């Protein structure tokens, strides 16, 4: 969620930029999709452009993203190349590795580029997840900071955690993000070669930072 920008956003503002951060659907303070809905990277890229339209940004602008938001921003820079002036991508993979179903003989061949067979069990698994509960807010922040898959600096972990927790009646804290956001659909929908070909459509300068 946009809490990941709590530390960096003030720097850009000091440099004279207007910095707008958004929570994608199902994260932070944004609403969850309906029970019959799916989370899809392509639709969220369109939402980013809709936000820019609402803000009256007619001229090309700089797009920034962190983690999965980095992948979304890279996708937007490719698809909406006429609207993006430059892209800053932090701790993302550009969807280039580590996120594809490669063993199609196990999961079923794509139909029109879509390997559909694994999507239903993935969705079922995510719907059955229960958001984590912590004894204290500090425990939630520490869990976010030390996540073995996506470790974060303390300030970043605090910004993200405090934006998507709620205090329960018993005094404990629970994450509020939609568990269906785990395992977004985009990586499973196209071949890696097709994805990289699309990425090559990017025309603006791109700065990718991985720490």
PDB file of C-alpha atoms in Angstrom:
ATOM      1  CA  UNK A   1       0.000   0.000   0.000  1.00  0.00           C
ATOM      2  CA  UNK A   2       1.003   3.621  -0.243  1.00  0.00           C
ATOM      3  CA  UNK A   3       2.433   3.566   3.288  1.00  0.00           C
ATOM      4  CA  UNK A   4       5.634   2.296   1.658  1.00  0.00           C
ATOM      5  CA  UNK A   5       6.204   5.884   0.451  1.00  0.00           C
ATOM      6  CA  UNK A   6       6.032   7.521   3.892  1.00  0.00           C
ATOM      7  CA  UNK A   7       9.806   7.911   3.944  1.00  0.00           C
ATOM      8  CA  UNK A   8      10.565   8.775   0.318  1.00  0.00           C
ATOM      9  CA  UNK A   9       7.580  10.950  -0.608  1.00  0.00           C
ATOM     10  CA  UNK A  10       8.710  13.947   1.509  1.00  0.00           C
ATOM     11  CA  UNK A  11      12.032  13.969  -0.354  1.00  0.00           C
ATOM     12  CA  UNK A  12      10.285  14.331  -3.725  1.00  0.00           C
ATOM     13  CA  UNK A  13       8.019  17.047  -2.338  1.00  0.00           C
ATOM     14  CA  UNK A  14      11.089  18.950  -1.125  1.00  0.00           C
ATOM     15  CA  UNK A  15      12.420  18.816  -4.691  1.00  0.00           C
ATOM     16  CA  UNK A  16       9.261  20.523  -5.932  1.00  0.00           C
ATOM     17  CA  UNK A  17       7.292  17.506  -7.167  1.00  0.00           C
ATOM     18  CA  UNK A  18       3.623  16.844  -6.542  1.00  0.00           C
ATOM     19  CA  UNK A  19       3.650  13.307  -5.153  1.00  0.00           C
ATOM     20  CA  UNK A  20       0.449  11.258  -5.120  1.00  0.00           C
ATOM     21  CA  UNK A  21       0.398   7.739  -3.624  1.00  0.00           C
ATOM     22  CA  UNK A  22      -2.525   5.341  -3.932  1.00  0.00           C
ATOM     23  CA  UNK A  23      -3.607   2.110  -2.312  1.00  0.00           C
ATOM     24  CA  UNK A  24      -4.455  -0.491  -4.958  1.00  0.00           C
ATOM     25  CA  UNK A  25      -7.776  -2.333  -4.541  1.00  0.00           C
ATOM     26  CA  UNK A  26      -7.755  -4.701  -1.602  1.00  0.00           C
ATOM     27  CA  UNK A  27      -4.846  -2.960   0.111  1.00  0.00           C
ATOM     28  CA  UNK A  28      -4.461  -0.178   2.652  1.00  0.00           C
ATOM     29  CA  UNK A  29      -7.598   1.955   2.877  1.00  0.00           C
ATOM     30  CA  UNK A  30      -8.982   0.993  -0.545  1.00  0.00           C
ATOM     31  CA  UNK A  31     -12.055  -1.193  -0.838  1.00  0.00           C
ATOM     32  CA  UNK A  32     -11.877  -4.907  -1.568  1.00  0.00           C
ATOM     33  CA  UNK A  33     -13.220  -6.271  -4.811  1.00  0.00           C
ATOM     34  CA  UNK A  34     -16.642  -8.001  -4.717  1.00  0.00           C
ATOM     35  CA  UNK A  35     -16.717 -11.663  -3.727  1.00  0.00           C
ATOM     36  CA  UNK A  36     -17.052 -12.676  -7.387  1.00  0.00           C
ATOM     37  CA  UNK A  37     -14.208 -10.395  -8.485  1.00  0.00           C
ATOM     38  CA  UNK A  38     -10.557 -10.984  -9.332  1.00  0.00           C
ATOM     39  CA  UNK A  39      -7.433  -8.893  -8.871  1.00  0.00           C
ATOM     40  CA  UNK A  40      -5.809  -8.182 -12.199  1.00  0.00           C
ATOM     41  CA  UNK A  41      -2.685  -6.139 -12.919  1.00  0.00           C
ATOM     42  CA  UNK A  42      -3.995  -4.846 -16.232  1.00  0.00           C
ATOM     43  CA  UNK A  43      -7.142  -3.393 -14.684  1.00  0.00           C
ATOM     44  CA  UNK A  44      -5.125  -1.760 -11.935  1.00  0.00           C
ATOM     45  CA  UNK A  45      -2.909  -0.080 -14.525  1.00  0.00           C
ATOM     46  CA  UNK A  46      -6.051   1.409 -16.032  1.00  0.00           C
ATOM     47  CA  UNK A  47      -7.084   2.601 -12.568  1.00  0.00           C
ATOM     48  CA  UNK A  48      -3.763   4.404 -12.258  1.00  0.00           C
ATOM     49  CA  UNK A  49      -4.511   6.298 -15.444  1.00  0.00           C
ATOM     50  CA  UNK A  50      -8.022   7.060 -14.193  1.00  0.00           C
ATOM     51  CA  UNK A  51      -6.547   8.585 -11.039  1.00  0.00           C
ATOM     52  CA  UNK A  52      -4.244  10.714 -13.191  1.00  0.00           C
ATOM     53  CA  UNK A  53      -7.270  11.829 -15.222  1.00  0.00           C
ATOM     54  CA  UNK A  54      -9.119  12.822 -12.040  1.00  0.00           C
ATOM     55  CA  UNK A  55      -6.101  14.862 -11.001  1.00  0.00           C
ATOM     56  CA  UNK A  56      -6.116  16.628 -14.360  1.00  0.00           C
ATOM     57  CA  UNK A  57      -2.690  15.360 -15.393  1.00  0.00           C
ATOM     58  CA  UNK A  58      -2.818  15.946 -19.134  1.00  0.00           C
ATOM     59  CA  UNK A  59       0.953  16.076 -19.576  1.00  0.00           C
ATOM     60  CA  UNK A  60       3.191  12.987 -19.268  1.00  0.00           C
ATOM     61  CA  UNK A  61       4.114  12.286 -15.646  1.00  0.00           C
ATOM     62  CA  UNK A  62       6.657  10.254 -13.683  1.00  0.00           C
ATOM     63  CA  UNK A  63       5.373   6.966 -12.301  1.00  0.00           C
ATOM     64  CA  UNK A  64       6.874   5.264  -9.243  1.00  0.00           C
ATOM     65  CA  UNK A  65       6.270   1.878  -7.713  1.00  0.00           C
ATOM     66  CA  UNK A  66       7.546  -0.282  -4.868  1.00  0.00           C
ATOM     67  CA  UNK A  67       7.492  -4.099  -4.779  1.00  0.00           C
ATOM     68  CA  UNK A  68       4.397  -5.287  -6.664  1.00  0.00           C
ATOM     69  CA  UNK A  69       3.636  -1.625  -7.369  1.00  0.00           C
ATOM     70  CA  UNK A  70       6.954  -1.544  -9.200  1.00  0.00           C
ATOM     71  CA  UNK A  71       5.723  -4.266 -11.540  1.00  0.00           C
ATOM     72  CA  UNK A  72       2.455  -2.401 -12.068  1.00  0.00           C
ATOM     73  CA  UNK A  73       4.318   0.823 -12.818  1.00  0.00           C
ATOM     74  CA  UNK A  74       6.582  -0.932 -15.301  1.00  0.00           C
ATOM     75  CA  UNK A  75       3.555  -2.412 -17.026  1.00  0.00           C
ATOM     76  CA  UNK A  76       1.860   0.982 -17.145  1.00  0.00           C
ATOM     77  CA  UNK A  77       4.988   2.567 -18.617  1.00  0.00           C
ATOM     78  CA  UNK A  78       4.861   0.022 -21.424  1.00  0.00           C
ATOM     79  CA  UNK A  79       1.139   0.028 -22.159  1.00  0.00           C
ATOM     80  CA  UNK A  80       0.550   3.765 -21.651  1.00  0.00           C
ATOM     81  CA  UNK A  81       3.877   4.919 -23.058  1.00  0.00           C
ATOM     82  CA  UNK A  82       2.377   8.189 -24.335  1.00  0.00           C
ATOM     83  CA  UNK A  83       1.450   9.188 -20.768  1.00  0.00           C
ATOM     84  CA  UNK A  84       4.577   8.244 -18.829  1.00  0.00           C
ATOM     85  CA  UNK A  85       7.562  10.584 -18.770  1.00  0.00           C
ATOM     86  CA  UNK A  86       9.814   8.338 -16.681  1.00  0.00           C
ATOM     87  CA  UNK A  87       9.523   5.354 -14.336  1.00  0.00           C
ATOM     88  CA  UNK A  88      11.112   4.728 -10.942  1.00  0.00           C
ATOM     89  CA  UNK A  89      10.841   1.050  -9.984  1.00  0.00           C
ATOM     90  CA  UNK A  90      11.988   0.025  -6.506  1.00  0.00           C
ATOM     91  CA  UNK A  91      12.465  -3.582  -5.386  1.00  0.00           C
ATOM     92  CA  UNK A  92      10.477  -5.097  -8.232  1.00  0.00           C
ATOM     93  CA  UNK A  93      11.178  -7.889 -10.698  1.00  0.00           C
ATOM     94  CA  UNK A  94       9.762  -6.275 -13.852  1.00  0.00           C
ATOM     95  CA  UNK A  95       7.870  -9.571 -13.931  1.00  0.00           C
ATOM     96  CA  UNK A  96      11.025 -10.927 -15.519  1.00  0.00           C
ATOM     97  CA  UNK A  97      11.832 -13.860 -13.267  1.00  0.00           C
ATOM     98  CA  UNK A  98      10.645 -16.014 -10.442  1.00  0.00           C
ATOM     99  CA  UNK A  99       6.947 -15.590 -11.075  1.00  0.00           C
ATOM    100  CA  UNK A 100       5.932 -17.737 -13.992  1.00  0.00           C
ATOM    101  CA  UNK A 101       4.332 -21.120 -14.322  1.00  0.00           C
ATOM    102  CA  UNK A 102       6.900 -22.840 -16.512  1.00  0.00           C
ATOM    103  CA  UNK A 103       5.928 -26.485 -16.181  1.00  0.00           C
ATOM    104  CA  UNK A 104       2.902 -26.392 -18.452  1.00  0.00           C
ATOM    105  CA  UNK A 105       2.808 -30.180 -18.661  1.00  0.00           C
ATOM    106  CA  UNK A 106       1.856 -30.134 -14.958  1.00  0.00           C
ATOM    107  CA  UNK A 107      -0.661 -27.296 -14.937  1.00  0.00           C
ATOM    108  CA  UNK A 108      -2.190 -27.491 -18.395  1.00  0.00           C
ATOM    109  CA  UNK A 109      -1.270 -25.766 -21.618  1.00  0.00           C
ATOM    110  CA  UNK A 110      -2.406 -22.158 -22.084  1.00  0.00           C
ATOM    111  CA  UNK A 111      -5.548 -21.495 -24.039  1.00  0.00           C
ATOM    112  CA  UNK A 112      -5.070 -18.313 -25.990  1.00  0.00           C
ATOM    113  CA  UNK A 113      -2.077 -17.564 -23.782  1.00  0.00           C
ATOM    114  CA  UNK A 114      -3.939 -18.249 -20.525  1.00  0.00           C
ATOM    115  CA  UNK A 115      -2.947 -21.267 -18.374  1.00  0.00           C
ATOM    116  CA  UNK A 116      -6.293 -21.410 -16.624  1.00  0.00           C
ATOM    117  CA  UNK A 117      -6.006 -24.697 -14.757  1.00  0.00           C
ATOM    118  CA  UNK A 118      -4.029 -23.393 -11.722  1.00  0.00           C
ATOM    119  CA  UNK A 119      -6.069 -20.226 -11.234  1.00  0.00           C
ATOM    120  CA  UNK A 120      -9.089 -21.785  -9.511  1.00  0.00           C
ATOM    121  CA  UNK A 121      -7.159 -23.650  -6.784  1.00  0.00           C
ATOM    122  CA  UNK A 122      -5.026 -20.535  -6.269  1.00  0.00           C
ATOM    123  CA  UNK A 123      -8.138 -18.412  -5.847  1.00  0.00           C
ATOM    124  CA  UNK A 124      -9.713 -21.004  -3.527  1.00  0.00           C
ATOM    125  CA  UNK A 125      -6.582 -21.115  -1.382  1.00  0.00           C
ATOM    126  CA  UNK A 126      -6.430 -17.335  -1.089  1.00  0.00           C
ATOM    127  CA  UNK A 127     -10.124 -17.033  -0.205  1.00  0.00           C
ATOM    128  CA  UNK A 128      -9.611 -19.489   2.660  1.00  0.00           C
ATOM    129  CA  UNK A 129      -6.745 -17.523   4.148  1.00  0.00           C
ATOM    130  CA  UNK A 130      -7.355 -15.640   7.388  1.00  0.00           C
ATOM    131  CA  UNK A 131      -5.501 -12.313   7.805  1.00  0.00           C
ATOM    132  CA  UNK A 132      -2.870 -12.544  10.514  1.00  0.00           C
ATOM    133  CA  UNK A 133      -3.642 -11.387  14.056  1.00  0.00           C
ATOM    134  CA  UNK A 134      -0.975  -9.872  16.338  1.00  0.00           C
ATOM    135  CA  UNK A 135      -0.844  -9.165  20.052  1.00  0.00           C
ATOM    136  CA  UNK A 136       0.392  -5.621  19.438  1.00  0.00           C
ATOM    137  CA  UNK A 137       0.906  -3.107  16.650  1.00  0.00           C
ATOM    138  CA  UNK A 138       4.637  -3.462  17.161  1.00  0.00           C
ATOM    139  CA  UNK A 139       4.350  -7.196  16.460  1.00  0.00           C
ATOM    140  CA  UNK A 140       2.562  -6.440  13.187  1.00  0.00           C
ATOM    141  CA  UNK A 141       5.266  -3.985  12.164  1.00  0.00           C
ATOM    142  CA  UNK A 142       8.024  -6.430  13.080  1.00  0.00           C
ATOM    143  CA  UNK A 143       6.336  -9.195  11.088  1.00  0.00           C
ATOM    144  CA  UNK A 144       6.253  -6.911   8.074  1.00  0.00           C
ATOM    145  CA  UNK A 145       9.878  -5.873   8.566  1.00  0.00           C
ATOM    146  CA  UNK A 146      11.252  -9.407   8.872  1.00  0.00           C
ATOM    147  CA  UNK A 147       9.100 -11.071   6.212  1.00  0.00           C
ATOM    148  CA  UNK A 148      11.561 -13.615   4.736  1.00  0.00           C
ATOM    149  CA  UNK A 149      10.205 -13.162   1.217  1.00  0.00           C
ATOM    150  CA  UNK A 150       9.965  -9.370   1.258  1.00  0.00           C
ATOM    151  CA  UNK A 151      12.121  -7.947   4.092  1.00  0.00           C
ATOM    152  CA  UNK A 152      11.848  -4.197   4.587  1.00  0.00           C
ATOM    153  CA  UNK A 153      13.475  -1.317   6.399  1.00  0.00           C
ATOM    154  CA  UNK A 154      11.835  -0.421   9.706  1.00  0.00           C
ATOM    155  CA  UNK A 155      10.326   2.840   8.421  1.00  0.00           C
ATOM    156  CA  UNK A 156       8.855   1.156   5.347  1.00  0.00           C
ATOM    157  CA  UNK A 157       7.442  -1.737   7.373  1.00  0.00           C
ATOM    158  CA  UNK A 158       5.835   0.678   9.822  1.00  0.00           C
ATOM    159  CA  UNK A 159       4.245   2.760   7.074  1.00  0.00           C
ATOM    160  CA  UNK A 160       2.758  -0.297   5.364  1.00  0.00           C
ATOM    161  CA  UNK A 161       1.657  -2.135   8.520  1.00  0.00           C
ATOM    162  CA  UNK A 162      -0.042   0.796  10.211  1.00  0.00           C
ATOM    163  CA  UNK A 163      -2.054   1.480   7.063  1.00  0.00           C
ATOM    164  CA  UNK A 164      -3.587  -1.967   6.836  1.00  0.00           C
ATOM    165  CA  UNK A 165      -4.277  -3.055  10.391  1.00  0.00           C
ATOM    166  CA  UNK A 166      -7.345  -2.706  12.552  1.00  0.00           C
ATOM    167  CA  UNK A 167      -7.620  -2.972  16.306  1.00  0.00           C
ATOM    168  CA  UNK A 168      -9.907  -5.778  17.406  1.00  0.00           C
ATOM    169  CA  UNK A 169     -12.277  -5.667  20.363  1.00  0.00           C
ATOM    170  CA  UNK A 170      -9.890  -7.802  22.412  1.00  0.00           C
ATOM    171  CA  UNK A 171      -7.057  -5.295  21.904  1.00  0.00           C
ATOM    172  CA  UNK A 172      -5.157  -7.300  19.319  1.00  0.00           C
ATOM    173  CA  UNK A 173      -4.431  -6.164  15.751  1.00  0.00           C
ATOM    174  CA  UNK A 174      -5.366  -7.805  12.466  1.00  0.00           C
ATOM    175  CA  UNK A 175      -4.263  -7.121   8.903  1.00  0.00           C
ATOM    176  CA  UNK A 176      -7.109  -5.834   6.744  1.00  0.00           C
ATOM    177  CA  UNK A 177      -5.832  -6.467   3.210  1.00  0.00           C
ATOM    178  CA  UNK A 178      -7.806  -8.815   0.966  1.00  0.00           C
ATOM    179  CA  UNK A 179      -6.108 -12.214   1.037  1.00  0.00           C
ATOM    180  CA  UNK A 180      -7.122 -12.708  -2.601  1.00  0.00           C
ATOM    181  CA  UNK A 181      -4.370 -10.260  -3.549  1.00  0.00           C
ATOM    182  CA  UNK A 182      -1.808 -13.004  -2.894  1.00  0.00           C
ATOM    183  CA  UNK A 183      -0.578 -14.412  -6.204  1.00  0.00           C
ATOM    184  CA  UNK A 184      -1.893 -11.806  -8.628  1.00  0.00           C
ATOM    185  CA  UNK A 185      -3.199 -13.157 -11.903  1.00  0.00           C
ATOM    186  CA  UNK A 186      -0.959 -11.310 -14.333  1.00  0.00           C
ATOM    187  CA  UNK A 187       2.116 -13.585 -13.993  1.00  0.00           C
ATOM    188  CA  UNK A 188      -0.010 -16.628 -14.820  1.00  0.00           C
ATOM    189  CA  UNK A 189      -1.695 -15.145 -17.879  1.00  0.00           C
ATOM    190  CA  UNK A 190       1.095 -14.805 -20.442  1.00  0.00           C
ATOM    191  CA  UNK A 191       4.322 -16.479 -21.458  1.00  0.00           C
ATOM    192  CA  UNK A 192       7.561 -14.876 -20.176  1.00  0.00           C
ATOM    193  CA  UNK A 193       8.633 -14.216 -23.768  1.00  0.00           C
ATOM    194  CA  UNK A 194       5.402 -12.374 -24.486  1.00  0.00           C
ATOM    195  CA  UNK A 195       5.773 -10.323 -21.329  1.00  0.00           C
ATOM    196  CA  UNK A 196       9.332  -9.291 -22.114  1.00  0.00           C
ATOM    197  CA  UNK A 197       8.335  -8.378 -25.654  1.00  0.00           C
ATOM    198  CA  UNK A 198       5.661  -6.113 -24.224  1.00  0.00           C
ATOM    199  CA  UNK A 199       8.128  -4.561 -21.794  1.00  0.00           C
ATOM    200  CA  UNK A 200      10.404  -3.686 -24.697  1.00  0.00           C
ATOM    201  CA  UNK A 201       7.654  -1.312 -25.823  1.00  0.00           C
ATOM    202  CA  UNK A 202       8.648   1.046 -22.998  1.00  0.00           C
ATOM    203  CA  UNK A 203       9.933   4.307 -24.430  1.00  0.00           C
ATOM    204  CA  UNK A 204      10.615   6.399 -21.322  1.00  0.00           C
ATOM    205  CA  UNK A 205      13.721   6.348 -19.093  1.00  0.00           C
ATOM    206  CA  UNK A 206      13.475   3.670 -16.390  1.00  0.00           C
ATOM    207  CA  UNK A 207      15.427   3.558 -13.126  1.00  0.00           C
ATOM    208  CA  UNK A 208      15.148   0.169 -11.405  1.00  0.00           C
ATOM    209  CA  UNK A 209      16.518  -0.060  -7.862  1.00  0.00           C
ATOM    210  CA  UNK A 210      16.882  -3.318  -5.947  1.00  0.00           C
ATOM    211  CA  UNK A 211      18.366  -3.274  -2.466  1.00  0.00           C
TER     212      UNK A 211
END
